[in-house]
Amino acid sequence: MNVPLLDLKAQFRDIRKEVMAAVEAVCEDQGFILGPRVVELEQAIAKYVGCSHAIGCASGSDALLLSLMAAGVRPGDEVITVPFTFFATVSSITRLGAKPVFVDIRPDLFNLDPTRIEKMVTPRTKAIIPVHLFGQCAEMEAINEIAHRKKIPVIEDAAQAIGASRRGVKAGVLGDTGCFSFFPSKNLGGFGDGGLVTTNDRTLNDALAMLRVHGSRTRYVHEQVGINSRLDALQAAVLTVKLKHLDRWTEGRRRNAVTYERLFADAKLLDGVTLPKTEMGNFHVFNQFTIRAQKRDELKVFLKEKNVGTEIYYPIPMHLQNCFKELGYQKGSFPVSERAAEQALSLPIYAELTDEQLTYVVDSIKTFYRSH
Ligand SMILES: *Cc1c(COP(=O)(O)O)cnc(C)c1O
């Protein structure tokens, strides 16, 4: 038995005809940058998420960068976010010369702890970036309450959370802007890099549309120094086809999560392993099924020998990254994030997995803990 962490070939086999027809149509047109197919995807995603505007761009990293630029974040400003996230959440801040101000995560979830935000707000705080890590929304009403009171924009890092919702509202409309990634391993993945920003604010939408094309509204007239960050028509065509399947794939991921819960309970493995918790009111889309495991590193090696693919998202919290050392944090600064980095292990969860494969994963983990 072989259970990779992700098998995109299995997904492609299912949709090959549709996708290839869409790719061929773009090749016939030879129109590659932005254009009607990008507009079609933007409208489809806006409808899917439930917002009025969507702006395609080159990556999820750029979606964050563009959102911060549109929010007017400048050198010396502060932006509150979590240390337990993917690098791009934080680099989007430092790239603008602004300073990331970290707030630890909740011990029982992997998301920002809203009770820790307020004391970190200063007059320089220009944005808050909650991350909907692994496909589950952060506690947005608590975050928004502080943000509204202090008049600070909220930028959702929804890169892992397309289709996720909280109390019936989808990720991407829970803040001022929502940042999505179409990196191939995300729940809606392109055939390369891609990203998108959602918003209900027309002024922000206009700013984003300008910033992604070098800060220009009329060609060769530049109002601001923007960046080159456009979504291309090939990605848009592929993604428009794949979006139609997204809810089905999400259901597959959620079904697999339920199966894991049953298998782990049956295997009486809940001592060595803590399963991911879903908060009340959250619709979790399981971009990752991330457990906390004792002897995590040994378990990972063992599973690799059993042909079970796993990954550590994320082994080094951002406050301990070399490139951010001038921020002055050290080991112990954010103990909850540090513990998560030591314990987290993501298991295969993609929609096409069979029950036999899931059983094999849990059986292998059981074998490990019997002998360790
Ligand atoms: C993937 C990801 C990003 C960046 O997206 P790219 O498209 O790879 O640039 C940002 N934040 C989080 C949490 C992510 O998982």
XYZ file of C-alpha atoms and ligand atoms in Angstrom:
387
model
C 0.000 0.000 0.000
C 1.157 3.493 -0.874
C -0.555 6.605 0.494
C 0.989 9.847 -0.749
C 0.269 13.069 1.106
C -1.429 14.386 -2.014
C -2.176 12.743 -5.366
C -3.010 15.382 -7.947
C -2.799 12.824 -10.743
C -5.871 11.066 -9.362
C -7.789 14.345 -9.484
C -6.571 15.112 -13.009
C -7.695 11.708 -14.306
C -11.242 12.651 -13.265
C -11.407 16.001 -15.046
C -8.911 15.556 -17.844
C -11.300 16.083 -20.768
C -12.875 19.266 -19.409
C -9.563 20.802 -18.384
C -7.786 19.983 -21.624
C -10.615 21.526 -23.656
C -10.304 24.730 -21.625
C -6.515 24.793 -22.047
C -6.835 24.234 -25.769
C -9.302 27.114 -26.088
C -6.763 29.471 -24.478
C -4.055 28.232 -26.833
C -6.324 28.900 -29.809
C -6.846 32.481 -28.576
C -3.208 33.150 -27.699
C -4.362 35.716 -25.148
C -2.478 34.883 -21.987
C -2.448 37.762 -19.521
C -5.638 38.762 -17.657
C -8.468 39.057 -20.233
C -12.024 37.643 -20.315
C -11.156 34.268 -18.801
C -9.669 35.925 -15.746
C -12.784 38.115 -15.447
C -14.945 34.996 -15.716
C -13.023 33.315 -12.891
C -13.096 36.471 -10.757
C -16.875 36.657 -11.121
C -17.319 32.958 -10.435
C -15.212 33.140 -7.263
C -16.960 36.322 -6.080
C -20.266 34.496 -6.484
C -18.939 31.358 -4.794
C -17.540 33.249 -1.823
C -20.460 35.672 -1.657
C -18.777 39.032 -2.244
C -19.033 41.745 -4.840
C -15.445 41.923 -6.137
C -12.553 39.571 -6.825
C -9.152 40.459 -8.252
C -6.918 37.734 -9.679
C -3.168 38.019 -9.135
C -0.008 35.974 -9.505
C 0.024 34.133 -6.164
C -1.405 33.958 -2.678
C 1.733 35.726 -1.471
C 0.957 38.624 -3.802
C -2.703 38.627 -2.721
C -1.432 39.401 0.790
C 1.093 41.961 -0.433
C -1.497 43.721 -2.618
C -4.021 43.750 0.251
C -1.501 45.392 2.573
C -0.562 47.920 -0.131
C -4.246 48.704 -0.721
C -4.691 49.151 3.032
C -1.957 51.778 2.859
C 0.605 49.916 4.965
C 3.917 51.773 4.890
C 7.426 51.497 6.343
C 7.344 51.689 10.129
C 3.723 50.530 10.414
C 2.813 47.486 12.473
C 0.730 44.521 11.375
C -0.575 41.951 13.832
C -0.463 38.289 12.818
C 0.482 34.804 14.057
C 3.934 33.188 14.123
C 2.492 29.734 13.320
C 1.774 30.123 9.602
C 3.310 29.882 6.160
C 6.177 32.291 5.552
C 4.304 34.501 3.057
C 1.871 35.784 5.692
C 4.780 37.501 7.395
C 7.055 38.329 4.444
C 4.216 40.320 2.854
C 4.477 42.627 5.875
C 8.256 42.998 6.000
C 8.476 43.473 2.227
C 6.663 46.781 2.710
C 9.043 47.824 5.470
C 6.347 47.269 8.065
C 6.844 45.337 11.278
C 5.071 42.063 12.067
C 3.731 42.041 15.609
C 3.063 38.465 16.603
C 0.205 37.152 18.683
C 0.201 33.514 19.774
C -2.344 30.890 18.686
C -4.923 29.070 20.756
C -3.595 25.906 22.387
C -6.522 23.755 21.238
C -6.692 25.106 17.673
C -4.014 26.290 15.274
C -5.510 29.768 14.833
C -4.897 33.209 16.304
C -6.019 33.694 19.899
C -8.227 36.821 19.770
C -7.903 37.448 23.504
C -4.240 38.337 22.946
C -4.770 40.971 20.246
C -5.875 44.047 22.095
C -2.806 44.591 24.238
C -0.634 44.473 21.122
C -2.510 47.255 19.313
C -0.638 50.567 19.102
C -1.284 53.766 17.117
C 0.979 52.251 14.441
C -1.116 49.117 13.958
C -2.345 49.329 10.368
C -3.745 45.852 9.769
C -4.515 42.491 11.373
C -3.940 39.297 9.377
C -5.724 36.283 10.851
C -4.830 33.025 9.078
C -7.516 30.387 8.506
C -4.924 27.699 8.996
C -5.407 24.209 7.528
C -8.882 25.169 6.258
C -10.630 26.346 9.398
C -11.689 29.956 9.953
C -10.222 32.021 12.772
C -12.620 33.557 15.316
C -13.546 36.468 13.140
C -16.281 38.103 15.226
C -13.884 38.604 18.150
C -11.139 39.796 15.807
C -13.465 42.129 13.890
C -14.873 43.567 17.096
C -11.433 44.818 18.156
C -10.535 45.872 14.602
C -13.733 47.885 14.119
C -13.384 49.566 17.480
C -9.778 50.531 16.700
C -10.493 51.196 12.984
C -7.904 48.697 11.782
C -8.444 46.798 8.503
C -8.623 42.997 8.667
C -6.936 40.991 5.928
C -7.853 37.316 5.925
C -5.129 34.891 4.909
C -7.587 32.439 3.379
C -4.966 30.684 1.239
C -5.896 27.318 2.762
C -9.570 28.009 3.274
C -11.503 28.404 0.036
C -15.031 27.184 0.724
C -14.599 27.283 4.497
C -17.155 29.285 6.439
C -17.926 30.539 9.899
C -21.519 30.882 11.086
C -22.625 30.611 7.475
C -20.276 33.292 6.093
C -17.496 32.137 3.800
C -13.803 32.852 4.241
C -12.972 35.854 2.085
C -15.901 37.988 3.247
C -15.165 37.790 6.964
C -12.635 40.634 6.767
C -11.997 43.694 4.575
C -10.097 41.634 2.017
C -9.677 37.881 1.631
C -6.466 36.441 0.188
C -6.574 33.164 -1.711
C -3.879 31.004 -3.253
C -4.206 28.646 -6.196
C -0.882 26.914 -5.496
C -1.397 23.335 -6.724
C -1.637 21.842 -3.222
C -4.430 24.179 -2.101
C -8.037 22.965 -2.204
C -8.522 24.829 -5.494
C -5.160 24.452 -7.175
C -4.075 25.678 -10.591
C -1.448 24.303 -12.943
C 1.117 26.675 -11.501
C 1.037 29.747 -9.272
C -2.004 31.959 -8.911
C -3.880 33.996 -6.338
C -6.881 36.223 -5.799
C -8.217 38.904 -3.461
C -11.897 39.184 -2.553
C -13.595 42.262 -1.144
C -16.955 43.986 -0.787
C -15.307 47.411 -0.869
C -15.301 49.170 -4.234
C -12.495 51.547 -3.317
C -10.267 48.650 -2.259
C -11.183 46.782 -5.422
C -10.139 49.746 -7.588
C -6.883 50.099 -5.678
C -6.117 46.375 -6.030
C -6.884 46.395 -9.767
C -4.478 49.288 -10.194
C -1.739 47.940 -7.933
C -1.520 44.582 -9.737
C -0.620 46.318 -13.028
C 2.223 48.563 -11.870
C -0.089 51.077 -10.230
C -1.640 52.107 -13.517
C -5.285 52.660 -14.482
C -4.529 53.961 -17.961
C -1.649 52.371 -19.767
C 1.689 54.129 -19.201
C 0.127 56.482 -16.659
C 1.252 55.547 -13.151
C -0.442 56.910 -10.059
C 1.457 54.754 -7.622
C 4.300 52.246 -7.711
C 2.440 48.975 -7.897
C 3.744 45.527 -8.801
C 3.402 43.145 -11.729
C 1.068 40.498 -10.389
C -1.453 39.253 -12.895
C -3.315 36.010 -13.159
C -2.926 34.391 -16.546
C -5.660 33.069 -18.776
C -4.417 29.466 -18.698
C -4.667 29.359 -14.919
C -8.050 31.068 -15.003
C -9.394 28.582 -17.552
C -8.188 25.590 -15.523
C -9.475 27.069 -12.265
C -12.900 27.895 -13.708
C -13.303 24.228 -14.621
C -11.985 23.036 -11.252
C -14.171 25.429 -9.243
C -17.224 23.454 -10.405
C -15.824 20.400 -8.622
C -14.613 22.149 -5.500
C -17.593 21.407 -3.246
C -17.479 17.730 -4.190
C -13.762 17.565 -3.345
C -14.368 19.420 -0.092
C -17.051 16.895 0.844
C -14.517 14.144 0.134
C -11.982 15.753 2.462
C -14.601 16.183 5.185
C -15.754 12.585 4.793
C -12.149 11.410 5.152
C -11.771 13.505 8.313
C -14.815 11.782 9.813
C -13.386 8.406 8.834
C -10.071 9.269 10.496
C -11.919 10.236 13.679
C -13.687 6.894 13.767
C -10.525 4.920 12.954
C -8.426 6.724 15.567
C -11.105 6.186 18.208
C -11.395 2.481 17.307
C -7.628 2.100 17.455
C -7.612 3.667 20.940
C -4.858 5.953 19.747
C -6.048 9.095 21.371
C -3.221 9.061 23.940
C -0.317 9.555 21.565
C -2.335 11.516 19.051
C -4.543 14.595 19.345
C -6.924 15.001 16.428
C -7.693 18.407 14.917
C -10.586 20.147 16.618
C -13.330 21.925 14.719
C -14.795 24.897 16.536
C -18.550 25.305 16.841
C -19.933 27.243 13.899
C -16.980 26.471 11.638
C -17.234 24.623 8.341
C -13.730 23.124 8.073
C -12.470 22.337 4.552
C -9.398 20.344 5.663
C -6.736 21.629 3.341
C -4.689 19.702 5.867
C -5.653 17.103 8.439
C -3.119 18.010 11.070
C -2.717 15.935 14.194
C -0.536 16.610 17.201
C 1.650 13.566 17.772
C 3.991 12.488 20.514
C 7.415 11.486 19.142
C 6.337 13.303 16.005
C 9.682 13.180 14.164
C 10.124 9.443 14.757
C 6.542 8.831 13.674
C 7.131 10.745 10.445
C 10.205 8.624 9.599
C 8.310 5.439 10.458
C 5.372 6.395 8.242
C 7.709 7.171 5.378
C 9.065 3.618 5.618
C 5.460 2.433 5.434
C 4.924 4.535 2.275
C 2.630 6.980 4.024
C 3.327 10.577 3.008
C 3.151 13.207 5.753
C 4.405 16.755 6.150
C 5.231 19.105 8.974
C 3.341 22.358 8.548
C 5.243 24.229 9.978
C 8.468 23.133 11.672
C 9.855 26.599 12.534
C 7.529 29.356 13.738
C 8.098 32.700 12.064
C 9.475 34.466 15.136
C 12.377 31.982 15.167
C 13.257 32.359 11.475
C 16.729 33.687 10.838
C 15.507 36.357 8.444
C 13.259 37.834 11.133
C 15.807 37.750 13.954
C 16.106 41.544 14.077
C 12.514 41.581 15.359
C 14.096 40.492 18.630
C 11.981 37.474 19.506
C 13.495 34.322 20.939
C 12.677 30.757 21.894
C 9.926 30.940 24.475
C 8.386 34.146 23.065
C 5.368 32.240 21.704
C 5.214 28.899 23.519
C 1.911 27.753 22.015
C 3.186 28.210 18.461
C 6.483 26.566 19.380
C 4.681 23.543 20.798
C 2.532 23.290 17.657
C 5.697 23.361 15.538
C 7.065 20.438 17.570
C 3.910 18.332 17.461
C 2.067 19.031 14.214
C 1.941 16.365 11.536
C -0.317 16.535 8.487
C -1.743 13.272 7.168
C -3.118 12.500 3.688
C -6.689 13.846 3.406
C -7.331 14.484 -0.331
C -10.741 13.542 -1.703
C -9.739 10.524 -3.802
C -8.325 8.520 -0.860
C -10.028 5.177 -0.271
C -11.173 3.851 3.101
C -8.527 1.130 2.731
C -5.827 3.783 2.452
C -7.141 5.675 5.485
C -7.275 2.439 7.467
C -3.703 1.687 6.438
C -2.539 5.104 7.660
C -4.148 4.635 11.080
C -2.971 1.019 11.341
C 0.571 2.159 10.609
C 0.371 4.811 13.330
C -0.955 2.166 15.706
C 1.975 -0.105 14.897
C 4.345 2.769 15.633
C 2.948 3.518 19.070
C 2.848 -0.179 20.002
C 6.594 -0.415 19.481
C 7.483 3.042 20.850
C -0.010 28.917 0.378
C -0.099 29.968 1.385
C 0.237 31.306 1.110
C 0.910 31.754 -0.147
O 0.352 31.348 -1.324
P 1.247 31.186 -2.641
O 0.218 31.103 -3.710
O 2.057 29.959 -2.491
O 2.081 32.409 -2.788
C 0.019 32.247 2.106
N -0.466 31.905 3.301
C -0.779 30.635 3.612
C -1.319 30.324 4.967
C -0.592 29.624 2.669
O -0.886 28.365 2.997
